Amino acid sequence: MTRDAGPLIHPFARPLSRVAIRHADSYQRDLAQIIYETLREFALPVQDKCVLLKPNLVALDERATINTHPAVIAAARESFLRLGARTVLVGDGPALDRDAEAIVESMRLREFLGPLLHTFVDLNVDALHPTPLRTRASSLKQLYLPATVLRADFVVSMPRLKTHHWAGVTLSMKNMFGIVPGSRYGWPKNILHWAGITRALLDINSTVRPDFAIVDGIIGMEGNGPIQGAPKPCGVLIFGDDPVAVDATSCRIMALAPERIEHLQRAGHLLGHLREDKITQIGESIPTVRTPFAVIPSFERLRLPPSSPS
Amino acid sequence: MPNHLPAGNDTPSTPADESFLHHVCVPFLLRSQNPDGGWAFHPENPSCVEPASWALLALNSISDYPQAHRAVQRGCDWLRAAQLPDGSWPSQPGLAEGSWVTASACLALRSQPDSAGAVARGIHWLCQQRPSEGRLWWRFLHWIQRSSAVVRHDLTLPGWSWTPGTSSWVEPTAVSLILLSGEAKDSGPPTMARRCRQATALLYDRMCPGGGWNSGNPIVYGVAGEPQPASTAWALLALQEHPERKEIQESLRWLADIYPRIAGPSSLALARICLRTCGRTLPPGPGFQQLHARNEFFRDVSVYAWVALSLVPLQPWLSWSALDRRQP
């Protein structure tokens, strides 16, 4: 069982990518309308399809500052159903805590989505299939991956806009670590660290490339992310069908240089567009929403110079 | 073999607990056994060692259930057949590589007749396994980079990893230690006592400041990690030898304090097993019936099994032998 992740295309042959930035200053706003209207602009092929929303669920989150906010997840689910999707599932495999139910209850996901039994999938304990990796950036060669991910017609990576103490940033590509199942690799999925975060990220994203990305940047996290950083209001949602371009744009909004983030820089060679001139911007412009995020000292080099044009 | 039961607090379950055990947990576990005798994390998926091990321990701890007795026999047959030639058990069917589930499989089989050989081979494999961070080249690399190290715990202490070739973590170390601590001192491989001492030292080293454990990173970039109930419960169950130690008392206090606010059934069940085993009175907390009504535990077999184990009398599989890990 494998998933058609589409061809790997060199940047010079790849058409321009589109990324939409939408202003959303709070989780109380009508997010479903914003998301629905934006998704319509992308004319996504989701009619009668099974859509899997892959939020970033990391830890217990009673203050709703760590994980993708449940209001955004619920609004995305509603929007994809309005667009004609047959099923919209929500799935993740938290890396540090086996108790996925404790995490989703702590963030009140059930209050936003309704009963979760048939909607939420703990990818850590799903049925698994050995899946050859499409690239050989790491030494992994194959991974056991969840059937729910492999069977989904359309995978949407839904990270929160955060800095990360090991990878620099955690966005739609890093979020895909969550599809690697704990029941095979443990909690955390330490094999990925030993294989090299950057290399493993490339292999995972080349094999299960997200069809779309929605970044929850209404309130992000700066500093010592992904768990212990500080909340950072940014007031945006970022959308796109090229996860590399979405992550690059998200970095620029955080005033970080995507070219200096190793996994993005490498992904820009094969998986999507990193360069700003290859990305068609829809909605807000980057300078109007730019919000510099603090980083840990070892990542100070990631900062964009203050005079940077975008 | 187990020598004695821990001196825990064997408070009888409430009628609601009893009802939940007999009307929800046990029927679910019996119903979800696969035709091959094993259990998957979710009914109808292929059988896996870990959920099968916890389901076996749960059903084996319930008396006067003829159906459970038959299910345990079939389950043990499946589990013995799933053992790899090197004595380990794989985390997924079809894999030829052993993993942390070897410890839970041995715990499940230890009290079963005709399983002594399988358990001995499993223990032998566990004692041979060393995490990768203990290797010389890795220690050298870490020594060079020590000034910029992101973690401050002692990386030379070997515990157990989730999968071969990776680092030590709290849960696999604790479950392996629970298993080995139940073995008689003169049984098992010669390295067993040393591995137990090292694992004990690792668990104390990985405790979060102020008590409790998380997956195994107590401090990252100088910031204290948040403890988690399940990891804390596993570590405390593995460290019963020194109940008077300050670290144990702090961690038990943390677990008892957090108990009423635990939101997940698996964490609650493990915390309950731990507090009872350590002789603590259970604080008022959420009832399993109430938690089950939310999402039916996502129909995860291992969660039903842990909940069942938390509702039966104290556990023989948590018993300790006279193995003395304090000797140099």
XYZ file of C-alpha atoms in Angstrom, chain B residues 71-280:
210
model
C -8.675 -16.534 25.799
C -5.473 -16.426 27.845
C -4.447 -19.881 26.669
C -4.961 -18.931 23.020
C -3.263 -15.615 23.556
C -0.213 -17.215 25.154
C 0.068 -19.641 22.257
C 0.014 -16.714 19.846
C 2.532 -14.745 21.871
C 4.978 -17.647 22.143
C 4.701 -18.224 18.404
C 5.469 -14.537 17.755
C 8.852 -14.732 19.472
C 11.807 -14.250 17.148
C 14.669 -16.776 17.011
C 16.948 -14.408 18.974
C 14.507 -14.372 21.898
C 13.029 -10.931 21.273
C 9.561 -9.914 20.139
C 8.853 -7.485 17.276
C 6.573 -4.488 17.680
C 4.724 -5.263 14.436
C 3.802 -8.503 12.715
C 6.243 -9.522 10.017
C 9.186 -7.617 11.442
C 12.389 -9.559 12.021
C 13.751 -7.046 14.553
C 13.077 -7.137 18.284
C 11.987 -4.124 20.302
C 10.845 -2.814 23.671
C 7.754 -5.026 23.568
C 10.021 -7.926 24.541
C 9.710 -6.780 28.160
C 5.899 -6.630 28.135
C 5.700 -10.001 26.365
C 7.885 -11.560 29.070
C 5.733 -9.980 31.779
C 2.634 -11.488 30.181
C 4.138 -14.950 29.853
C 6.049 -15.121 33.116
C 3.239 -16.648 35.132
C 2.219 -19.060 32.400
C 3.104 -22.734 32.334
C 5.346 -23.826 29.450
C 6.677 -20.306 29.009
C 9.799 -20.356 31.159
C 12.091 -20.984 28.192
C 10.522 -18.206 26.118
C 10.816 -15.750 29.008
C 14.423 -16.711 29.693
C 15.336 -16.129 26.039
C 13.542 -12.784 26.103
C 15.409 -11.707 29.229
C 18.685 -12.817 27.723
C 18.000 -10.661 24.643
C 17.071 -7.673 26.790
C 20.272 -7.948 28.799
C 22.283 -7.979 25.572
C 20.615 -4.854 24.229
C 22.452 -1.598 24.734
C 21.245 1.789 23.570
C 23.326 3.543 20.959
C 24.244 6.562 23.052
C 26.448 4.364 25.197
C 28.779 3.563 22.307
C 32.309 4.886 22.472
C 32.229 7.014 19.318
C 28.984 8.597 20.395
C 30.300 9.388 23.880
C 33.374 10.904 22.310
C 31.235 13.036 20.011
C 29.117 14.156 22.945
C 32.209 14.978 24.975
C 33.458 17.242 22.163
C 30.095 18.995 21.940
C 29.473 19.127 25.681
C 29.501 22.896 25.911
C 26.629 23.190 23.443
C 24.719 20.119 24.611
C 20.972 20.636 24.619
C 20.369 18.103 27.377
C 22.119 17.783 30.704
C 21.370 14.219 31.762
C 24.039 11.540 31.990
C 24.250 9.986 28.549
C 26.664 7.291 29.668
C 24.013 5.436 31.678
C 22.488 2.642 29.597
C 18.819 1.866 29.950
C 16.623 0.505 27.201
C 15.554 2.083 23.940
C 12.300 1.716 22.046
C 14.040 0.241 19.013
C 17.576 -1.078 18.588
C 20.151 1.502 17.593
C 18.525 4.441 19.389
C 18.689 6.113 22.819
C 17.434 5.114 26.266
C 14.001 6.381 27.296
C 12.035 6.218 30.487
C 9.184 3.891 29.590
C 11.113 1.047 27.924
C 13.734 1.277 30.670
C 11.105 1.163 33.400
C 9.140 -1.749 31.936
C 12.334 -3.747 31.398
C 13.389 -2.976 34.960
C 10.013 -4.109 36.309
C 10.502 -7.383 34.487
C 14.083 -7.971 35.578
C 13.411 -6.925 39.154
C 10.909 -9.736 39.413
C 13.536 -12.307 38.578
C 15.406 -14.168 41.282
C 18.902 -12.882 41.919
C 20.596 -16.110 40.837
C 18.574 -16.502 37.655
C 19.057 -14.724 34.368
C 22.201 -13.665 32.553
C 25.270 -12.555 34.547
C 24.811 -8.990 33.340
C 21.275 -8.715 34.700
C 22.084 -7.236 38.108
C 24.434 -4.648 36.578
C 21.882 -3.662 33.943
C 19.315 -3.224 36.694
C 21.619 -0.981 38.685
C 22.395 1.098 35.617
C 18.743 1.375 34.659
C 17.868 2.443 38.190
C 20.553 5.127 38.049
C 19.289 6.274 34.661
C 15.726 6.667 35.923
C 16.834 8.777 38.867
C 19.017 10.829 36.542
C 16.097 11.470 34.191
C 13.655 12.637 36.871
C 12.199 16.072 36.213
C 13.227 18.781 38.672
C 10.710 18.688 41.511
C 9.532 15.148 40.824
C 7.904 13.047 38.143
C 9.107 11.858 34.757
C 8.373 12.559 31.130
C 9.498 10.487 28.154
C 13.113 11.085 29.118
C 14.164 14.702 28.712
C 14.025 16.314 32.160
C 15.803 19.488 31.060
C 16.204 20.810 27.517
C 18.098 24.020 26.820
C 18.162 24.667 30.533
C 14.385 24.584 30.852
C 12.762 21.991 33.105
C 10.512 19.553 31.278
C 6.949 18.886 32.359
C 6.413 15.476 33.962
C 3.691 13.209 32.583
C 1.463 10.880 34.613
C 2.074 7.708 32.594
C 5.865 8.012 32.450
C 5.889 8.890 36.151
C 3.810 5.842 36.970
C 6.103 3.517 35.011
C 9.223 4.945 36.620
C 7.782 4.698 40.136
C 6.655 1.129 39.541
C 10.198 0.298 38.487
C 11.788 2.034 41.478
C 9.919 0.393 44.325
C 13.124 -0.701 45.952
C 13.741 2.595 47.722
C 10.332 3.952 48.755
C 11.950 6.230 51.328
C 14.067 8.158 48.825
C 13.291 11.825 48.472
C 12.885 11.539 44.692
C 10.276 8.810 45.089
C 8.342 10.742 47.713
C 8.371 13.907 45.585
C 7.234 12.040 42.518
C 4.479 10.187 44.334
C 3.278 13.499 45.694
C 3.273 14.995 42.204
C 1.313 12.030 40.834
C -1.234 12.145 43.659
C -1.669 15.898 43.173
C -2.235 15.611 39.446
C -4.456 12.514 39.717
C -7.816 14.332 40.005
C -7.028 16.309 36.838
C -5.808 13.476 34.602
C -7.804 13.674 31.382
C -6.767 10.475 29.620
C -7.891 6.970 30.573
C -4.535 5.291 29.995
C -2.698 7.849 32.136
C -5.365 7.572 34.822
C -5.198 3.780 34.818
C -1.406 3.699 35.090
C -1.428 6.342 37.820
C -4.006 4.310 39.693
C -1.954 1.098 39.406
C 1.094 2.990 40.620
C -0.504 4.765 43.583
C -2.161 1.564 44.787
C 1.046 -0.426 44.394
C 2.971 2.219 46.310
C 0.494 2.125 49.148
C -1.124 5.495 48.550
